């Protein structure tokens, strides 16, 4: 199964409900496996975090690991990390980008949340990912 709108909407809705229950004004982005925006919700968040949510999701989708794990990988690369961070119109390697998998365990996209603390963003994005697991 590839990512489709119904699945993206389900993940987005679950993440949105989690954010609302936590009373955190975030932006939430769902991207396909290529990192292309599929669905977006802006819950009264400031404008800047829209881009952060997209970049967190894009980072997770493109590298096949959650964005915070990619941060650890890049930090080990020394000077080469600069090039990795600035590739593909910029990546964001802090918590809040979570991969989305289908029933077979294949990565079909990712979901990113931004506007809370990194831990809150990760919890919100994970709620979206769990909704389609």
PDB file of C-alpha atoms in Angstrom, residues 22-68:
ATOM      1  CA  UNK A  22      -2.555  18.596  25.051  1.00  0.00           C
ATOM      2  CA  UNK A  23      -3.668  22.168  24.243  1.00  0.00           C
ATOM      3  CA  UNK A  24      -0.629  22.770  22.042  1.00  0.00           C
ATOM      4  CA  UNK A  25      -0.944  24.995  18.937  1.00  0.00           C
ATOM      5  CA  UNK A  26       1.117  23.026  16.435  1.00  0.00           C
ATOM      6  CA  UNK A  27       1.371  22.552  12.724  1.00  0.00           C
ATOM      7  CA  UNK A  28       1.218  18.959  11.495  1.00  0.00           C
ATOM      8  CA  UNK A  29       2.401  17.787   8.075  1.00  0.00           C
ATOM      9  CA  UNK A  30       2.035  14.437   6.342  1.00  0.00           C
ATOM     10  CA  UNK A  31       4.370  13.672   3.440  1.00  0.00           C
ATOM     11  CA  UNK A  32       4.636  10.730   1.065  1.00  0.00           C
ATOM     12  CA  UNK A  33       7.681   8.459   0.850  1.00  0.00           C
ATOM     13  CA  UNK A  34       9.425  10.984  -1.412  1.00  0.00           C
ATOM     14  CA  UNK A  35       8.969  13.769   1.110  1.00  0.00           C
ATOM     15  CA  UNK A  36       6.246  15.588  -0.840  1.00  0.00           C
ATOM     16  CA  UNK A  37       3.526  17.311   1.161  1.00  0.00           C
ATOM     17  CA  UNK A  38       0.292  15.316   1.252  1.00  0.00           C
ATOM     18  CA  UNK A  39      -1.764  16.909   4.047  1.00  0.00           C
ATOM     19  CA  UNK A  40      -1.344  19.786   6.481  1.00  0.00           C
ATOM     20  CA  UNK A  41      -3.103  21.158   9.562  1.00  0.00           C
ATOM     21  CA  UNK A  42      -2.197  24.423  11.238  1.00  0.00           C
ATOM     22  CA  UNK A  43      -3.747  24.570  14.715  1.00  0.00           C
ATOM     23  CA  UNK A  44      -3.395  28.293  15.356  1.00  0.00           C
ATOM     24  CA  UNK A  45       0.377  27.889  15.417  1.00  0.00           C
ATOM     25  CA  UNK A  46       2.808  30.596  14.422  1.00  0.00           C
ATOM     26  CA  UNK A  47       3.772  30.652  10.745  1.00  0.00           C
ATOM     27  CA  UNK A  48       7.386  29.522  11.183  1.00  0.00           C
ATOM     28  CA  UNK A  49       6.516  26.095  12.518  1.00  0.00           C
ATOM     29  CA  UNK A  50       4.625  25.135   9.353  1.00  0.00           C
ATOM     30  CA  UNK A  51       7.970  24.831   7.578  1.00  0.00           C
ATOM     31  CA  UNK A  52       9.470  23.015  10.570  1.00  0.00           C
ATOM     32  CA  UNK A  53       6.683  20.395  10.551  1.00  0.00           C
ATOM     33  CA  UNK A  54       7.155  19.778   6.833  1.00  0.00           C
ATOM     34  CA  UNK A  55      10.943  19.526   7.160  1.00  0.00           C
ATOM     35  CA  UNK A  56      10.719  17.117  10.112  1.00  0.00           C
ATOM     36  CA  UNK A  57       8.361  14.859   8.154  1.00  0.00           C
ATOM     37  CA  UNK A  58      10.468  15.160   4.987  1.00  0.00           C
ATOM     38  CA  UNK A  59      13.632  14.252   6.902  1.00  0.00           C
ATOM     39  CA  UNK A  60      12.024  11.131   8.368  1.00  0.00           C
ATOM     40  CA  UNK A  61      10.584  10.003   5.033  1.00  0.00           C
ATOM     41  CA  UNK A  62      13.734  10.570   3.010  1.00  0.00           C
ATOM     42  CA  UNK A  63      16.067   8.748   5.387  1.00  0.00           C
ATOM     43  CA  UNK A  64      13.670   6.115   6.702  1.00  0.00           C
ATOM     44  CA  UNK A  65      14.162   6.956  10.376  1.00  0.00           C
ATOM     45  CA  UNK A  66      12.519   9.377  12.756  1.00  0.00           C
ATOM     46  CA  UNK A  67      13.933  12.890  12.540  1.00  0.00           C
ATOM     47  CA  UNK A  68      15.506  12.832  15.999  1.00  0.00           C
TER      48      UNK A  68
END
